[in-house]
CSV table of C-alpha atoms in Angstrom, one decimal:
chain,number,residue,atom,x,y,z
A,1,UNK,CA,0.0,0.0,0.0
A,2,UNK,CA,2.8,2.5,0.9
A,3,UNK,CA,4.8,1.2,-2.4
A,4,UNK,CA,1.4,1.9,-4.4
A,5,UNK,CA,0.6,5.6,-2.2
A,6,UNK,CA,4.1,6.7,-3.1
A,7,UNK,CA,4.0,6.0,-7.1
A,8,UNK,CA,0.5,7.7,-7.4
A,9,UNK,CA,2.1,10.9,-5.8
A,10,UNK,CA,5.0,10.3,-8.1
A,11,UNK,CA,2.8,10.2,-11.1
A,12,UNK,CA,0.9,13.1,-10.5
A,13,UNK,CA,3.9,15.2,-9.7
A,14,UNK,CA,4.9,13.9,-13.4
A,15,UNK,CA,1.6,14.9,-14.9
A,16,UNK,CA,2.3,18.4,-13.3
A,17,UNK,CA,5.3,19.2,-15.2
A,18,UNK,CA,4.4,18.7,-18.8
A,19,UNK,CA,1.6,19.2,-21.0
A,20,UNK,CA,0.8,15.6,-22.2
A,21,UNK,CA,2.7,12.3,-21.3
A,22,UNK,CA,3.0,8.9,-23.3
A,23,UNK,CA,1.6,5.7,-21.4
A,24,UNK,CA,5.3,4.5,-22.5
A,25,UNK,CA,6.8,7.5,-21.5
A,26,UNK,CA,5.3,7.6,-17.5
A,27,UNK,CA,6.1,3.3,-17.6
A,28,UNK,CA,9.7,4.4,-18.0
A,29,UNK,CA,9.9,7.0,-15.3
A,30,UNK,CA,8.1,4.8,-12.5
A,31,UNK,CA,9.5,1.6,-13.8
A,32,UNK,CA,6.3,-0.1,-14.5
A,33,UNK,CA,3.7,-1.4,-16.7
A,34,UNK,CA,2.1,0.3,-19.2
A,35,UNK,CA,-1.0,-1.9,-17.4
A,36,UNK,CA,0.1,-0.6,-14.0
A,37,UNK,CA,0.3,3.5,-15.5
A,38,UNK,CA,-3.5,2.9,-16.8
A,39,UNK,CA,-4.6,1.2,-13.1
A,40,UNK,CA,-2.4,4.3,-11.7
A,41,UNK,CA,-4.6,6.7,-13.8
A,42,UNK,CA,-8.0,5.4,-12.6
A,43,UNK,CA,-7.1,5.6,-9.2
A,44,UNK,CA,-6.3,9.3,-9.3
A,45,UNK,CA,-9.9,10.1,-11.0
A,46,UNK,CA,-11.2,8.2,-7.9
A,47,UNK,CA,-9.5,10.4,-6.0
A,48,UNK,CA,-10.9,13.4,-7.7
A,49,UNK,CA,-8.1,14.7,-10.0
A,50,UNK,CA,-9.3,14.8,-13.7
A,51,UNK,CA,-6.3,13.3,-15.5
A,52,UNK,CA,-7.8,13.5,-19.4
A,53,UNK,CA,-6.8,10.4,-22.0
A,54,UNK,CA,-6.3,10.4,-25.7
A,55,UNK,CA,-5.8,7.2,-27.7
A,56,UNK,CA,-4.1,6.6,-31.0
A,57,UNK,CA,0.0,7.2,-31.9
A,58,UNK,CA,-0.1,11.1,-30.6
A,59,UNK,CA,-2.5,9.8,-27.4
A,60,UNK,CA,-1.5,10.2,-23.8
A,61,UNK,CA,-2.0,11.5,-20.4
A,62,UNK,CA,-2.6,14.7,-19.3
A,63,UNK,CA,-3.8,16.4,-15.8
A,64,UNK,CA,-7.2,18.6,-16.2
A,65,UNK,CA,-8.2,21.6,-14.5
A,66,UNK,CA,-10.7,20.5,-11.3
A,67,UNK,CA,-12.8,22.4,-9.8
A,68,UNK,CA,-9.9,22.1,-6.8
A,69,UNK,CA,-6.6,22.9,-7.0
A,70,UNK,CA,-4.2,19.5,-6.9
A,71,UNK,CA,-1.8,19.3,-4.1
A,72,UNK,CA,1.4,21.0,-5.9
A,73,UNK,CA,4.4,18.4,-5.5
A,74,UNK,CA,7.5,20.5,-5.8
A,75,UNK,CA,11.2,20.0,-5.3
A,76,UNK,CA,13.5,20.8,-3.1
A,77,UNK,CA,14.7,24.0,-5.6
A,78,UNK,CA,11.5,24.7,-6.4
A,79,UNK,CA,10.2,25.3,-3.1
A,80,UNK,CA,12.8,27.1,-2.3
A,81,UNK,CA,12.1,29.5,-5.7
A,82,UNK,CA,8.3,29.7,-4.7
A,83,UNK,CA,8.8,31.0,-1.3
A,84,UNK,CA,11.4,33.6,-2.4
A,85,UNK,CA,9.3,34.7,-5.2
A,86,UNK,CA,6.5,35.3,-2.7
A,87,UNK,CA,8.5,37.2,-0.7
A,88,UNK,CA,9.9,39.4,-3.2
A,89,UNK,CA,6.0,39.7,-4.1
A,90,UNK,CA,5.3,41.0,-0.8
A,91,UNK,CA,7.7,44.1,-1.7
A,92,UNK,CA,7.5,44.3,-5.3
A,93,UNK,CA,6.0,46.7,-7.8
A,94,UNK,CA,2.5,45.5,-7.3
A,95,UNK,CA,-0.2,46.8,-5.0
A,96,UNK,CA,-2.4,44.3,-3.6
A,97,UNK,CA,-0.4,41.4,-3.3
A,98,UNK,CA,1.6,41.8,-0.3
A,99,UNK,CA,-1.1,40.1,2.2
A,100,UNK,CA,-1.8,37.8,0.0
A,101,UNK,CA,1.9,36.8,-1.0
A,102,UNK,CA,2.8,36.7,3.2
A,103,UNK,CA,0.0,34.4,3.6
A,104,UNK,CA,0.8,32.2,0.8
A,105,UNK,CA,4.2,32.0,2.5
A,106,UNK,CA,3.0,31.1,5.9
A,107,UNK,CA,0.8,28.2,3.7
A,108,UNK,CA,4.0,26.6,2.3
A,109,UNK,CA,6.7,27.2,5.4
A,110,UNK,CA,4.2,25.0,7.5
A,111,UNK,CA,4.2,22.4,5.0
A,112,UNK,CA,8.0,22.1,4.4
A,113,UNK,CA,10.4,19.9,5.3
A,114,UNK,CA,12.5,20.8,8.1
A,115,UNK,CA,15.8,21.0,6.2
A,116,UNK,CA,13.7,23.5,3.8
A,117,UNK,CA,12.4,26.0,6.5
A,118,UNK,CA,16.0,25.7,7.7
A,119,UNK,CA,17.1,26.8,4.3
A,120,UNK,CA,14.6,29.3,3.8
A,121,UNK,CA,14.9,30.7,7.6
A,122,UNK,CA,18.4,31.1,7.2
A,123,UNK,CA,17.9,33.7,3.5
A,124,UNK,CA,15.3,36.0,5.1
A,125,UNK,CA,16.1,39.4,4.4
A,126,UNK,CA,14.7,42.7,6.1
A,127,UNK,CA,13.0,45.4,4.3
A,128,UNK,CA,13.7,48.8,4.4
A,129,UNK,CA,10.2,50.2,4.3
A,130,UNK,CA,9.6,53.2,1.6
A,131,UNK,CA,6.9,54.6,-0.2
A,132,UNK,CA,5.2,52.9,-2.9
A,133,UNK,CA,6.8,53.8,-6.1
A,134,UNK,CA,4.9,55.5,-8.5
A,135,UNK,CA,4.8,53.7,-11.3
A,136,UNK,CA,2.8,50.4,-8.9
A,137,UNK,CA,0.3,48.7,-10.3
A,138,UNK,CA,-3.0,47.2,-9.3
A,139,UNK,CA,-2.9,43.4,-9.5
A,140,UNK,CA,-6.7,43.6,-10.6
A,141,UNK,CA,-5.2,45.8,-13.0
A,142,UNK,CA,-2.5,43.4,-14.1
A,143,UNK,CA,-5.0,40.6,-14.3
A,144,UNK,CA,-7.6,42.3,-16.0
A,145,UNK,CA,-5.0,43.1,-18.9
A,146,UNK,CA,-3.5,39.8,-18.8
A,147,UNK,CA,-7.1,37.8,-19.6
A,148,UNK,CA,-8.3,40.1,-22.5
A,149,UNK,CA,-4.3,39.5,-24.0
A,150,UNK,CA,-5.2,36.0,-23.6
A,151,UNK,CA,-8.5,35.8,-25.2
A,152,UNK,CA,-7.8,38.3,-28.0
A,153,UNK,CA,-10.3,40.4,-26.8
A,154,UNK,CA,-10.0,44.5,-27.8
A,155,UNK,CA,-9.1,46.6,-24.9
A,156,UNK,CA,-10.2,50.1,-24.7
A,157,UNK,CA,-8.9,52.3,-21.7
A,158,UNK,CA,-8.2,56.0,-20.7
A,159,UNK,CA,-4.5,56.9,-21.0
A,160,UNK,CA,-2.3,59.6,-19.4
A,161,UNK,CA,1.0,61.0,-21.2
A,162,UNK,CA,3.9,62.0,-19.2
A,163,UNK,CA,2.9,65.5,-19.5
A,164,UNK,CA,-0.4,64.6,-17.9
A,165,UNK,CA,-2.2,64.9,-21.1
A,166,UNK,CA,-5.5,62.5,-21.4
A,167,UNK,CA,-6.9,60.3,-24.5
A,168,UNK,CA,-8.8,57.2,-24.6
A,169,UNK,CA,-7.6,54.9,-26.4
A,170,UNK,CA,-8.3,51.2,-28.1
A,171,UNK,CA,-6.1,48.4,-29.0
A,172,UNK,CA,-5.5,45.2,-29.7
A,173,UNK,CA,-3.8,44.1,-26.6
A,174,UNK,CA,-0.6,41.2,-26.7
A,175,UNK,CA,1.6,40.9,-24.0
A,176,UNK,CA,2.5,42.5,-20.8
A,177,UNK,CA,6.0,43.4,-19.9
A,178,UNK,CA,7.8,44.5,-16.7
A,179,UNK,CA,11.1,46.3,-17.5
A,180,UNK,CA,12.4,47.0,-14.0
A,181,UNK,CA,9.4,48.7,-11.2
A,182,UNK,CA,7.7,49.5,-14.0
A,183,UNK,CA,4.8,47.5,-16.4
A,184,UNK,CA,4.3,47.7,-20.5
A,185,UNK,CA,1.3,46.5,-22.3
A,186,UNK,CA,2.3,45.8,-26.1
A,187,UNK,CA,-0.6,45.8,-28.2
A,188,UNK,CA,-1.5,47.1,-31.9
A,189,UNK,CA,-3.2,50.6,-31.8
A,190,UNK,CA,-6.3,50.7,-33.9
A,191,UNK,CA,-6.2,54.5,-34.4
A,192,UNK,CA,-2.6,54.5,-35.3
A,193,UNK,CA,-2.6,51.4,-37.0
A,194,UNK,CA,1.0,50.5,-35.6
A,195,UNK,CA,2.4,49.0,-32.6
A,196,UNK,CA,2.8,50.7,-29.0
A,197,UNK,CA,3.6,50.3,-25.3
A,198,UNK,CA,1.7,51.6,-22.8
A,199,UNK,CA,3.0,51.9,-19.2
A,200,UNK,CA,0.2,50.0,-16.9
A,201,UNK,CA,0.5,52.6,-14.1
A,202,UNK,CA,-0.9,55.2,-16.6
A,203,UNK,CA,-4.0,53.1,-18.0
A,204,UNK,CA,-7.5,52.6,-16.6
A,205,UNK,CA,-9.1,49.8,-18.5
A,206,UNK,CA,-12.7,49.9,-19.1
A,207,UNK,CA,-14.9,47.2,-18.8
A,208,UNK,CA,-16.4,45.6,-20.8
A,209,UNK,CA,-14.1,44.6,-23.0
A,210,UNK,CA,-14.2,45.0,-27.0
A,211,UNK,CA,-15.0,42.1,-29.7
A,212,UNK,CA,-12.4,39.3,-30.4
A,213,UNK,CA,-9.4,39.9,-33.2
A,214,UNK,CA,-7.6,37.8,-35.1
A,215,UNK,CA,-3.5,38.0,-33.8
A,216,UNK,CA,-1.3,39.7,-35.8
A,217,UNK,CA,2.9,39.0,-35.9
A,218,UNK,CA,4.2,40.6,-33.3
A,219,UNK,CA,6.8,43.1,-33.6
A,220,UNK,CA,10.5,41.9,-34.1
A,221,UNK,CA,12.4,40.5,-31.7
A,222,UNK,CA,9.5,39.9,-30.0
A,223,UNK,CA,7.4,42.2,-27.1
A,224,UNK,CA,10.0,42.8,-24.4
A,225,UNK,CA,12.1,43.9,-27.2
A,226,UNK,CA,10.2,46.3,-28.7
A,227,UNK,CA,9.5,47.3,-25.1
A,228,UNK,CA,13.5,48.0,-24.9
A,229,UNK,CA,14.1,49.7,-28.1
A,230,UNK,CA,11.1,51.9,-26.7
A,231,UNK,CA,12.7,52.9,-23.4
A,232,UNK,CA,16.3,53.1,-25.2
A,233,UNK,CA,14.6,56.0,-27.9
A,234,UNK,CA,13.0,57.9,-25.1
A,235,UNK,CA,16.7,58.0,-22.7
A,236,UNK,CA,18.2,59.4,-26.0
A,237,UNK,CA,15.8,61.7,-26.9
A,238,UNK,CA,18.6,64.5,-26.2
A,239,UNK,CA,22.4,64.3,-26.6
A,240,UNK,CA,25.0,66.6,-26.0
A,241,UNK,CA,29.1,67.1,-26.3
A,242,UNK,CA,30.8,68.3,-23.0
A,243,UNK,CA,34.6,68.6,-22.9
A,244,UNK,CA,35.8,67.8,-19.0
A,245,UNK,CA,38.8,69.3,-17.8
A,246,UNK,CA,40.1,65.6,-16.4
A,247,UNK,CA,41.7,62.7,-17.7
A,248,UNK,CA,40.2,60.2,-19.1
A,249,UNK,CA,41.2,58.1,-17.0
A,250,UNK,CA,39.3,59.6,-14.2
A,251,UNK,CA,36.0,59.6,-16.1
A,252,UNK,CA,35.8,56.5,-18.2
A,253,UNK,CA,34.8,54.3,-15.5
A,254,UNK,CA,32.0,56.9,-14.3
A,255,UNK,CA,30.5,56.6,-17.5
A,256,UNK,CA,28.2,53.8,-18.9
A,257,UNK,CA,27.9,52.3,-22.7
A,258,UNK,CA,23.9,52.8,-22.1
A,259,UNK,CA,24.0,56.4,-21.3
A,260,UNK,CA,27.4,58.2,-22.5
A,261,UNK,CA,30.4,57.8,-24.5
A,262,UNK,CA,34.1,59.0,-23.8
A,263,UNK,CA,37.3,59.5,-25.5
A,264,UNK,CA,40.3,61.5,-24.9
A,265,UNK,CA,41.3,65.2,-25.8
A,266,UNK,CA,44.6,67.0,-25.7
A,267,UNK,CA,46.4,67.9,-22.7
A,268,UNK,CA,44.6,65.7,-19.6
A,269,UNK,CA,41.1,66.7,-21.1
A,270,UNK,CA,38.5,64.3,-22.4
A,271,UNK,CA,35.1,64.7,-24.5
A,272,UNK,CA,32.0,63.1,-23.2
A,273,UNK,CA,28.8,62.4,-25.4
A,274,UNK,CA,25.9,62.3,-22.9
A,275,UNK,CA,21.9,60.7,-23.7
A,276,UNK,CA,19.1,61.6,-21.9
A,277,UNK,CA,15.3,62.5,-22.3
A,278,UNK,CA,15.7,66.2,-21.4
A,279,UNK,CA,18.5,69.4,-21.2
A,280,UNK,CA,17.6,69.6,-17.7
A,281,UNK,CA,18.9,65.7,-16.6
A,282,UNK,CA,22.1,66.5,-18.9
A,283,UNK,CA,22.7,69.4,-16.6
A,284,UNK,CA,22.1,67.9,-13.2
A,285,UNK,CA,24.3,64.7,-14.4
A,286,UNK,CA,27.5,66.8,-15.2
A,287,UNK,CA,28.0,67.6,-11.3
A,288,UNK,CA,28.7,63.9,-10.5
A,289,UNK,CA,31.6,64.5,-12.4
A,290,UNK,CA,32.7,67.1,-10.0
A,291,UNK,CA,35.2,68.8,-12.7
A,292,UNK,CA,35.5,71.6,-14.7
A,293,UNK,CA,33.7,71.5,-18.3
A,294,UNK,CA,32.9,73.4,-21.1
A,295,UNK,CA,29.8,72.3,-23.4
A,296,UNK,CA,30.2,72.2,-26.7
A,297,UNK,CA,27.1,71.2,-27.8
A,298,UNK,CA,23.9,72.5,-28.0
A,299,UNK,CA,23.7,75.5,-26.8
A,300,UNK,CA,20.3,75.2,-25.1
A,301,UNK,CA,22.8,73.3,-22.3
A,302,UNK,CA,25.0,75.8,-21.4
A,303,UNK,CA,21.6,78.1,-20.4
A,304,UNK,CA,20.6,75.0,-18.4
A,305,UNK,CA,23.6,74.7,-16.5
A,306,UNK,CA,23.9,78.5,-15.9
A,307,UNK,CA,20.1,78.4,-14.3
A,308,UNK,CA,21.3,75.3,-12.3
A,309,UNK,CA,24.1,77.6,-11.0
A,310,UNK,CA,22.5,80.4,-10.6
A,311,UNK,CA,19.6,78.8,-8.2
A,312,UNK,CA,22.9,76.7,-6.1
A,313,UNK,CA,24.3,80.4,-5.6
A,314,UNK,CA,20.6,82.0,-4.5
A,315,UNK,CA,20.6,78.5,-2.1
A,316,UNK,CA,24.2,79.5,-0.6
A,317,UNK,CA,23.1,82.9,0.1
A,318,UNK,CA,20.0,81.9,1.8
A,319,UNK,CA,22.1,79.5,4.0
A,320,UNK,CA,25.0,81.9,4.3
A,321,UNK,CA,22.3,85.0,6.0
A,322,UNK,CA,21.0,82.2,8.4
């Protein structure tokens, strides 16, 4: 009984980790009978787990949805990977997970093996409590988006710029994307008729949802790709040439291939080329150089920088009369 208790539980771990499995195929992995995989089978449905059968050369097993949730049979890694992934849920970039995730956690700590909660005991981290970054994301939100990307349903939804300007909007929706804190929604837009990302934070989806489309080819390289290039045109909507009175070997490893460029001048000098979305972040960035520079181009920077200065010298006064 305790021989035939453990191979059931070995078989329906099996059935849990693949799509579809060959009568020949689960014989092999519990070292039995293509007879004994069939008796297996039937005992699981009288158990209540709805393990579906096809016949014929392509047939074979596969686990159903119930109207329960099975008993999850995971490894030793994969525990581990759930129960860090929870808590890392309980602090991420999501709002309205965070209860949920910790008590999910307590679930599966209860049930683990000692040598597990031992493991997992010993990685707990702290958490240094801050406010929730803007760019969270309801997880009704999230899973709202995520079904009508599933079921190819249109999505229409009010949208907000980052100047604060307001449009509704209506697209075919395709995948989601998190790039860092922050959430994407690649879909086709029907008034546009071209791709585009939207950032979640800024959407409210309206309900109900639109008809059903038929998919098109997604974008090269795939969603998160076209995501990237996305983010990657918007941090170089701006560049500028800055000579820095200072070596270059004092500023090449301050400066990143993503962001800026560097290469050496005449006489200890060097010339930076700088990206960023706006004048005003170019400006603020050359001070963590803390050197002398002279811009060379545009010319729209140098009046940046002088207004920086000028407001650092109004601060000092202030601080120097009190």
């Amino acid at each position: 009984m305790w021989e035939t208790s453990a191979r059931l539980l070995r078989l329906l771990s099996l059935l849990q980790t693949r799509r579809e499995w060959s009568g020949a195929e689960l014989a092999d992995k519990l070292d039995v009978t293509s007879r004994t995989v069939r008796r297996d089978v039937d005992r699981l449905r009288d158990l209540g787990y709805p393990v579906n059968a096809s016949v014929g050369v392509g047939g074979g097993y596969q686990l159903g949805a119930g109207a329960e949730m099975p008993p999850l049979l995971l490894d030793d890694e994969e525990a581990v990977a759930v129960a860090f992934g929870l808590q890392s849920g309980a602090t991420g970039p999501i709002v309205g997970i965070g209860e949920p995730s910790l008590r999910a956690l307590t679930k599966l700590r209860q049930v683990m093996p000692s040598r597990l909660r031992h493991r997992l005991d010993a990685l707990q981290v702290d958490v240094v409590a801050r406010p929730q970054a803007k760019s969270a994301v309801e997880a009704s939100v999230l899973a709202t988006i995520a079904s009508v990307c599933h079921n190819r349903e249109r999505l229409r939804f009010d949208y907000r710029t980052h100047d604060g300007t307001e449009s509704r909007r209506e697209i075919e929706p395709y995948r989601l994307v998190r790039a860092g804190l922050r959430w994407y929604l690649v879909g086709w837009d029907l008034s546009r008729s071209d791709w585009r990302s939207f950032r979640v934070d800024r959407m409210t989806p309206k309900i109900p949802t639109g008809p059903r489309f038929t998919a098109r080819e997604l974008p090269a390289g795939g969603a998160a790709e076209f995501v990237s290039r996305g983010i990657n045109r918007a941090v170089r909507q701006t560049q500028a040439r800055i000579l820095l009175h200072a070596p270059i070997e004092q500023i090449a490893p301050m400066v990143h291939s993503d962001w800026g460029t560097v290469e050496a001048a005449d006489d200890g000098t060097c010339v930076i080329v700088l990206s960023s979305d706006s004048q005003s972040s170019l400006a603020g960035w050359l001070s963590a150089f803390d050197v002398d520079f002279t811009v060379l181009d545009p010319p729209e920077l140098r009046a940046e920088c002088q207004a920086i200065a000028e407001r650092h010298a109004r601060l000092s006064a202030r601080y120097a009369k009190a």
